[in-house]
PDB file of C-alpha atoms in Angstrom:
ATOM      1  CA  UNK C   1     -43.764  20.006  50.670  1.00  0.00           C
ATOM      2  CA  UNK C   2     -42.399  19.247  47.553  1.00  0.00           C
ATOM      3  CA  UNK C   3     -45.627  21.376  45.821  1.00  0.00           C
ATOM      4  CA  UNK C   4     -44.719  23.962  47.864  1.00  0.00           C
ATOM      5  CA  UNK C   5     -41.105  24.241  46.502  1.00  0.00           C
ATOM      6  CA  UNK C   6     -41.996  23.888  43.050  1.00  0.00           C
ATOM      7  CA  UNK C   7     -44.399  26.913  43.300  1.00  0.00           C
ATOM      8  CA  UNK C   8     -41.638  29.044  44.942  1.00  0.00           C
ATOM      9  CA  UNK C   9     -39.466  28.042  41.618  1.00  0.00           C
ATOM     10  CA  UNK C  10     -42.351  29.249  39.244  1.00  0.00           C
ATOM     11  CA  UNK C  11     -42.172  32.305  40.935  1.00  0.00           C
ATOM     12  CA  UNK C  12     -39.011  33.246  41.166  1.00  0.00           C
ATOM     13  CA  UNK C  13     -38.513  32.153  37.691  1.00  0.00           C
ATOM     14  CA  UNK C  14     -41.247  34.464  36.648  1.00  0.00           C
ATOM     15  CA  UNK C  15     -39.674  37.246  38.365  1.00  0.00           C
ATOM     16  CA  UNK C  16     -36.286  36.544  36.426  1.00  0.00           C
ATOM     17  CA  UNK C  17     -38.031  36.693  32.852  1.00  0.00           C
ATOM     18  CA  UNK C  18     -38.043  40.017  31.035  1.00  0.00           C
ATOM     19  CA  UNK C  19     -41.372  41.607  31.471  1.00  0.00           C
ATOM     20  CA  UNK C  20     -43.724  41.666  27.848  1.00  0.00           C
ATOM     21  CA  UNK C  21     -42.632  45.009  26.442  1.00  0.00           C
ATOM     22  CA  UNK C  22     -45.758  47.751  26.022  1.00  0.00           C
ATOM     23  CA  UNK C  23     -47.164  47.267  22.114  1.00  0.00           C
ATOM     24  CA  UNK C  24     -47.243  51.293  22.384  1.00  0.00           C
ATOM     25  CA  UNK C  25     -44.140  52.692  21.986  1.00  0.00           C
ATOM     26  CA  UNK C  26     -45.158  56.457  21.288  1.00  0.00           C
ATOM     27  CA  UNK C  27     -43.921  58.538  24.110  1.00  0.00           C
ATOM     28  CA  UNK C  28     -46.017  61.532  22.774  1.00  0.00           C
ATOM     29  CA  UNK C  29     -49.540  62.303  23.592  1.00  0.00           C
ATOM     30  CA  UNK C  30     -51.420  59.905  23.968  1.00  0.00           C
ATOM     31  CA  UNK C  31     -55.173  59.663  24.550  1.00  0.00           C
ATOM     32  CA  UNK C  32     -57.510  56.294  25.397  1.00  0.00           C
ATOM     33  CA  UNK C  33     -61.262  55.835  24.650  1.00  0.00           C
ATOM     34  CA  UNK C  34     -62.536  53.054  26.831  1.00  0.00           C
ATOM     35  CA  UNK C  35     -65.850  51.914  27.857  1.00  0.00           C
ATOM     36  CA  UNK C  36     -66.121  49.335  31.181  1.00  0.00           C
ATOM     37  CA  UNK C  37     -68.345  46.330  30.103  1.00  0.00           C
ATOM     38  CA  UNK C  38     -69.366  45.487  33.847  1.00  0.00           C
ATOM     39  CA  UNK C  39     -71.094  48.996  33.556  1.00  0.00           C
ATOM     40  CA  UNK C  40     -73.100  47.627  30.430  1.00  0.00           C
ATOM     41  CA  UNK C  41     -74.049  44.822  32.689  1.00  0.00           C
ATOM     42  CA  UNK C  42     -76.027  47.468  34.546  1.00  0.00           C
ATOM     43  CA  UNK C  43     -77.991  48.115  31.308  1.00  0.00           C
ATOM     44  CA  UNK C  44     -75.868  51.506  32.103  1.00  0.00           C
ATOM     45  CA  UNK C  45     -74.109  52.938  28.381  1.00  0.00           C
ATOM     46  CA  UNK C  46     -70.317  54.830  28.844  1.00  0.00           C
ATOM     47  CA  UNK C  47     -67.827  55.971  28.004  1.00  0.00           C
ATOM     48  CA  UNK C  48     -64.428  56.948  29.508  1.00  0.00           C
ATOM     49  CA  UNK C  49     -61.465  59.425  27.742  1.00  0.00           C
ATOM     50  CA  UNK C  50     -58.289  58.997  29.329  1.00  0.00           C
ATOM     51  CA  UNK C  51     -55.240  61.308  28.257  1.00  0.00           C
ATOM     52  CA  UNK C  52     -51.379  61.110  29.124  1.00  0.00           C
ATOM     53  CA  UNK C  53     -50.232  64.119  31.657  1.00  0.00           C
ATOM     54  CA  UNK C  54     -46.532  62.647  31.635  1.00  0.00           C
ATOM     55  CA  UNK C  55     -45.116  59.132  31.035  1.00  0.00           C
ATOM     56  CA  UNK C  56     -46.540  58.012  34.228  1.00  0.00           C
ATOM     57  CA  UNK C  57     -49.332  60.259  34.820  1.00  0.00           C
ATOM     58  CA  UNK C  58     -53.095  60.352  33.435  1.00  0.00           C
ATOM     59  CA  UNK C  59     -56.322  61.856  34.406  1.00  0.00           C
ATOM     60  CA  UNK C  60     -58.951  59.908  32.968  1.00  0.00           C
ATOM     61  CA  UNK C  61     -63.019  60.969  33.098  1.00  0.00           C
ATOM     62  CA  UNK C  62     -65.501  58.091  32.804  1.00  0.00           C
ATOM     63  CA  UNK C  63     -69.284  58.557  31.871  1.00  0.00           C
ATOM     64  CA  UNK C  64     -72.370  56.582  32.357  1.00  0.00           C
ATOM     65  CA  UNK C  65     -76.042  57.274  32.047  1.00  0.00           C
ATOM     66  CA  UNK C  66     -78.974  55.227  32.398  1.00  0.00           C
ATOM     67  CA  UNK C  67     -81.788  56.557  31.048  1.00  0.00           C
ATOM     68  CA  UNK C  68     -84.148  54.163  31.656  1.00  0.00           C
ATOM     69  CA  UNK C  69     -86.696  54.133  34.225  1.00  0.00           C
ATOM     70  CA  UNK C  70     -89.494  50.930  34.758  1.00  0.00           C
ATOM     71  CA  UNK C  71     -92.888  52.467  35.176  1.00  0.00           C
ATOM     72  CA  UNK C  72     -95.771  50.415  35.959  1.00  0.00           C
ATOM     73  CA  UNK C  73     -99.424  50.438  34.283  1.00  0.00           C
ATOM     74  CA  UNK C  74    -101.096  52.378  37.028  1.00  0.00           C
ATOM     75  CA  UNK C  75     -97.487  55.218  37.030  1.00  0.00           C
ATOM     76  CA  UNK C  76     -95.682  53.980  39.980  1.00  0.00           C
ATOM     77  CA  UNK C  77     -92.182  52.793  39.619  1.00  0.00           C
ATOM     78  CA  UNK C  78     -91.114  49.379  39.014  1.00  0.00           C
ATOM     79  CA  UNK C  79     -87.233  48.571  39.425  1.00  0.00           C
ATOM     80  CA  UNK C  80     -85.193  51.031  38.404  1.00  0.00           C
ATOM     81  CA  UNK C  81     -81.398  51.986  38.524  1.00  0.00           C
ATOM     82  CA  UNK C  82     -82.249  55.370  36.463  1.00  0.00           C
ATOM     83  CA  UNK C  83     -78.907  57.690  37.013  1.00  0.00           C
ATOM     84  CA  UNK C  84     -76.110  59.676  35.861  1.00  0.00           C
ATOM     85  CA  UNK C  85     -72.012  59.012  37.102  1.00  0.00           C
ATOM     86  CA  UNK C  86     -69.329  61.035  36.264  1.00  0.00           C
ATOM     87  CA  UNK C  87     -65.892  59.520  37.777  1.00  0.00           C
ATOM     88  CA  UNK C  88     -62.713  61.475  37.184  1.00  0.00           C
ATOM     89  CA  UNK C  89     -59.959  59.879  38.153  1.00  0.00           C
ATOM     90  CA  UNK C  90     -55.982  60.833  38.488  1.00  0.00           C
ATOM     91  CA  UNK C  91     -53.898  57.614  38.022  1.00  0.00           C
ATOM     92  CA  UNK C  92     -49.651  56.940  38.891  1.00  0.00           C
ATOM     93  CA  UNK C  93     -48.341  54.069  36.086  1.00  0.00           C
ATOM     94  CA  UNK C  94     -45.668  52.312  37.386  1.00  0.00           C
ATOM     95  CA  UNK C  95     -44.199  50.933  33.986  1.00  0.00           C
ATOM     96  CA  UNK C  96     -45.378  54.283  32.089  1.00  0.00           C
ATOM     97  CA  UNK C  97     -48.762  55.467  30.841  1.00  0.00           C
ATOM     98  CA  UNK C  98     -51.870  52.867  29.053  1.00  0.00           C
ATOM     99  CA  UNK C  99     -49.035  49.814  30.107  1.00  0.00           C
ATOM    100  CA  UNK C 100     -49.187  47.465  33.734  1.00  0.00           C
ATOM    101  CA  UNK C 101     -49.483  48.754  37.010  1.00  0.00           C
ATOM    102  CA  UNK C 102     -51.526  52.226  38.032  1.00  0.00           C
ATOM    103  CA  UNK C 103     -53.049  53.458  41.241  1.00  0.00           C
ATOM    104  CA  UNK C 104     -55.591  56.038  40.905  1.00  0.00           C
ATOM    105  CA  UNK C 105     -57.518  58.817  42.979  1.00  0.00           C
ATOM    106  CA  UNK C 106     -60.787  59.382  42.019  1.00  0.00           C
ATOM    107  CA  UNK C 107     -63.478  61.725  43.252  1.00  0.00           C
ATOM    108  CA  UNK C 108     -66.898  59.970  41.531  1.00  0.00           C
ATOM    109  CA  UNK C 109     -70.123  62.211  41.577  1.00  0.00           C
ATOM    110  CA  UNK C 110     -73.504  60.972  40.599  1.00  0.00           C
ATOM    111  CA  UNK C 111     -77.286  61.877  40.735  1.00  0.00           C
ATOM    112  CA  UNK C 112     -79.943  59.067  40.799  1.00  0.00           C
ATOM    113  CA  UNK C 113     -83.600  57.510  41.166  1.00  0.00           C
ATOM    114  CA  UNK C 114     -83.417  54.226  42.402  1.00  0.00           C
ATOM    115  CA  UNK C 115     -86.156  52.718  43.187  1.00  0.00           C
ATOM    116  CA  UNK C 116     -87.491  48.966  44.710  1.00  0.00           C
ATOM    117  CA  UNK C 117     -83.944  47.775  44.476  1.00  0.00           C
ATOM    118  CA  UNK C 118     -82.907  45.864  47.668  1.00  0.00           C
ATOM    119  CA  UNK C 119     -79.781  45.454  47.176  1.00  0.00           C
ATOM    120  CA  UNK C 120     -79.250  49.273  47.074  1.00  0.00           C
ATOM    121  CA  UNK C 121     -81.419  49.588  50.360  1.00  0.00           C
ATOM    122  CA  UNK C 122     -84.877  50.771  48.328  1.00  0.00           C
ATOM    123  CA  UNK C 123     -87.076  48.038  48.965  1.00  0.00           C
ATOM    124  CA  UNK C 124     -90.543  49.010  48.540  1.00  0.00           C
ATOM    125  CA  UNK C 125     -89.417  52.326  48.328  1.00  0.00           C
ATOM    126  CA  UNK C 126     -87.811  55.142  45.512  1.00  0.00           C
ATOM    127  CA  UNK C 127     -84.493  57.452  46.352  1.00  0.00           C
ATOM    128  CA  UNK C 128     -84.061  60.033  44.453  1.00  0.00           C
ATOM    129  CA  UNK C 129     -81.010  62.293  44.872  1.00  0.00           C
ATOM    130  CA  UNK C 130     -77.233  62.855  44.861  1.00  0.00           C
ATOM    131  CA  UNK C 131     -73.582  61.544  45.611  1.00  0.00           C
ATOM    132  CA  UNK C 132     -70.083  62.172  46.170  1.00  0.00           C
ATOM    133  CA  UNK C 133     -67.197  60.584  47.575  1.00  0.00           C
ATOM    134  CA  UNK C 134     -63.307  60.134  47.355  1.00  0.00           C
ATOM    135  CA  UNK C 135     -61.666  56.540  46.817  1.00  0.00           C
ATOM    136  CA  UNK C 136     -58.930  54.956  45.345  1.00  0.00           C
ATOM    137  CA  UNK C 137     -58.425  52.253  42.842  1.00  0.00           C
ATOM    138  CA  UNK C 138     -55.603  49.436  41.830  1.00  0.00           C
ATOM    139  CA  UNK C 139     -55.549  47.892  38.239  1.00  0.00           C
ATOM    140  CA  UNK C 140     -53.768  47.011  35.627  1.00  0.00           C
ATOM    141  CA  UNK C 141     -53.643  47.614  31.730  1.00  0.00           C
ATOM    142  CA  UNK C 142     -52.560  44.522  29.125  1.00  0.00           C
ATOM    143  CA  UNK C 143     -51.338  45.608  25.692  1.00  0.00           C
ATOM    144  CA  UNK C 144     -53.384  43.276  23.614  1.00  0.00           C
ATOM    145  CA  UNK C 145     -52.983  44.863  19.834  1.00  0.00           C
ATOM    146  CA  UNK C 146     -50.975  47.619  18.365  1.00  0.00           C
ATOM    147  CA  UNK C 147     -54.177  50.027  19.267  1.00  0.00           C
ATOM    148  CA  UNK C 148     -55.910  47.766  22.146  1.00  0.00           C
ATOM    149  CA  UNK C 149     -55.781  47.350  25.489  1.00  0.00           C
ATOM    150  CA  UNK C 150     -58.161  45.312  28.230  1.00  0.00           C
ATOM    151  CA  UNK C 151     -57.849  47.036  31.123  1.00  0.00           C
ATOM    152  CA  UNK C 152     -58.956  45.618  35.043  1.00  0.00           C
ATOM    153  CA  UNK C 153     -59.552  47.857  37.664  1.00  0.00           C
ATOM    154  CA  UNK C 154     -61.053  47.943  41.410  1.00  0.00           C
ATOM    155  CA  UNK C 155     -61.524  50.842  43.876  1.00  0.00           C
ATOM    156  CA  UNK C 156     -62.585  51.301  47.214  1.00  0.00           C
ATOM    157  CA  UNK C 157     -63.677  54.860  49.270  1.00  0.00           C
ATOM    158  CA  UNK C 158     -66.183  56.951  50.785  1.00  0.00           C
ATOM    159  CA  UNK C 159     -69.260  58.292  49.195  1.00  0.00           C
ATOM    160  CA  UNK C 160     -71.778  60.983  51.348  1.00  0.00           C
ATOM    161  CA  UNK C 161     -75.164  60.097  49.638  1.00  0.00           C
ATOM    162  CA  UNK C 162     -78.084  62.311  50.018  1.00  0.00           C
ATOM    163  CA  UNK C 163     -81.798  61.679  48.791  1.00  0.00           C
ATOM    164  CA  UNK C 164     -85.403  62.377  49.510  1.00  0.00           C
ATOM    165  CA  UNK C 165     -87.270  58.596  49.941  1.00  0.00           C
ATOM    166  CA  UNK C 166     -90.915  58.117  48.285  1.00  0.00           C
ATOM    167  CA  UNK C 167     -93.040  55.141  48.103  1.00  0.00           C
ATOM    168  CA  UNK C 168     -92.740  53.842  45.077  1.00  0.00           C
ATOM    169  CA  UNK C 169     -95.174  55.631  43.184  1.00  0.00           C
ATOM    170  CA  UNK C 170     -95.340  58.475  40.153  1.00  0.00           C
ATOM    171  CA  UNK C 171     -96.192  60.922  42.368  1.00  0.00           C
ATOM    172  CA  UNK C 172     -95.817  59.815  46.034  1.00  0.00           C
ATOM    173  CA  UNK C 173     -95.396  62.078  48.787  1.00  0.00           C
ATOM    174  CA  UNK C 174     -92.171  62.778  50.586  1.00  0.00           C
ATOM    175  CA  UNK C 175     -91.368  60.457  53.071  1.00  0.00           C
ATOM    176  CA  UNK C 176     -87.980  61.884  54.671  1.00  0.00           C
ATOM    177  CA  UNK C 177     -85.017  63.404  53.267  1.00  0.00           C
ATOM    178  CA  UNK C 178     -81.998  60.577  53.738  1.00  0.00           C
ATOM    179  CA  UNK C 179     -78.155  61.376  54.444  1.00  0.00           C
ATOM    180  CA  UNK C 180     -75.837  58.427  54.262  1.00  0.00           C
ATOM    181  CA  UNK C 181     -72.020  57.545  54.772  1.00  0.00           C
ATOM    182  CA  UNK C 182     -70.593  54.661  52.488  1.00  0.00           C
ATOM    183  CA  UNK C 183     -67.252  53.083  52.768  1.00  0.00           C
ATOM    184  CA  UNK C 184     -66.726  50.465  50.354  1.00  0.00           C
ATOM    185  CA  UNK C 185     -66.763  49.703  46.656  1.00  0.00           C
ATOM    186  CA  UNK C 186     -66.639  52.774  44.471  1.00  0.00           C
ATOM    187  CA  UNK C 187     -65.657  51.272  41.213  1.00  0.00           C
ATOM    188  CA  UNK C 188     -65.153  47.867  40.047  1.00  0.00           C
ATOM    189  CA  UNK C 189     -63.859  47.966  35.864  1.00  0.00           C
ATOM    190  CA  UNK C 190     -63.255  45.549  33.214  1.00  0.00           C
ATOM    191  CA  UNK C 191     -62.854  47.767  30.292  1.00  0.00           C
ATOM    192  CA  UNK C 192     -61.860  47.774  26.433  1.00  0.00           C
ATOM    193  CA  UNK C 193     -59.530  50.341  25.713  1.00  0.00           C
ATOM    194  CA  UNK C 194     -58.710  52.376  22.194  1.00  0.00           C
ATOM    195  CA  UNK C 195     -55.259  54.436  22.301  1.00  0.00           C
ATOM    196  CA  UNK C 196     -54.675  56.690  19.732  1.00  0.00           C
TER     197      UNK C 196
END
């Protein structure tokens, strides 16, 4: 019990102290470069440009590619994530722009060739096709320099994903055409963020 009270104090004390005030004081234009370093984990190079609409409005665009495909010897695939993202993204600050709070709208579009991945559902087997969806996203933005920010960010939505499925070789005929409906996940972010 007494644990219980003494965690109620922390918070209410934390609640009383003044918030840490943004590092970025311009209230002009402002503009962020960022590039989300869970994406890298995917072998996947971006980058995102995020400008300031008002002081608590921005529409950011993020890009990733992965060019890389995993061919076998004999010119079927290997494992492969080869595909191209482009997630635009509105986004409400509460605190005001690049600083705390934000929730987002995004409308993410992509075109892939996945192949013998079974997480994604392409066991044995290659997809290669498109996507789009709706979603939105919570994070939150920490001034960590007069220039840098670390930004944290998770979303959740719908994505209608359409591709034709192929055994997973170079040149393998056409199995079926595949529609799918995804709720979930859309976009999970921990990024490093240059304002200027």
């Amino acid at each position: 019990m007494k644990h219980i009270f003494m965690a109620m104090a922390l918070c209410s004390l934390s609640w009383a102290l003044p918030a840490q005030e943004p590092l970025q004081q311009d209230k002009g234009a402002v503009v962020g470069l960022k590039t989300n370093a869970l994406y890298w984990g995917t072998t996947t190079p971006n980058l995102g440009l995020e400008v300031r609409l008002a002081k608590k409005w921005t529409l950011e665009a993020e890009v990733g590619l992965n060019p890389f495909e995993n061919k076998n010897d004999d010119g079927s695939f290997g494992k492969s994530i080869k595909h191209f993202r482009l997630h635009p993204e509105v986004r409400y600050w509460f605190c005001e722009s690049f600083y705390g709070h934000f929730l987002g709208l995004h409308v993410p579009y992509l075109i892939y060739n996945v192949s013998d991945i079974k997480l994604l559902g392409a066991e044995n087997e290659r997809h290669q096709g498109w996507g789009t969806g709706v979603g939105i996203s919570y994070g939150y933005n920490w001034a960590v320099g007069k220039h840098w920010n670390i930004e944290a960010t998770i979303g959740v939505g719908y994505l209608y994903l359409e591709s034709d499925k192929y055994p997973c070789a170079n040149c393998g005929t056409k199995i079926e055409t595949v529609k799918k409906h995804y709720v979930g996940p859309t976009q999970a972010a921990i990024s490093a963020v240059y304002l200027f």
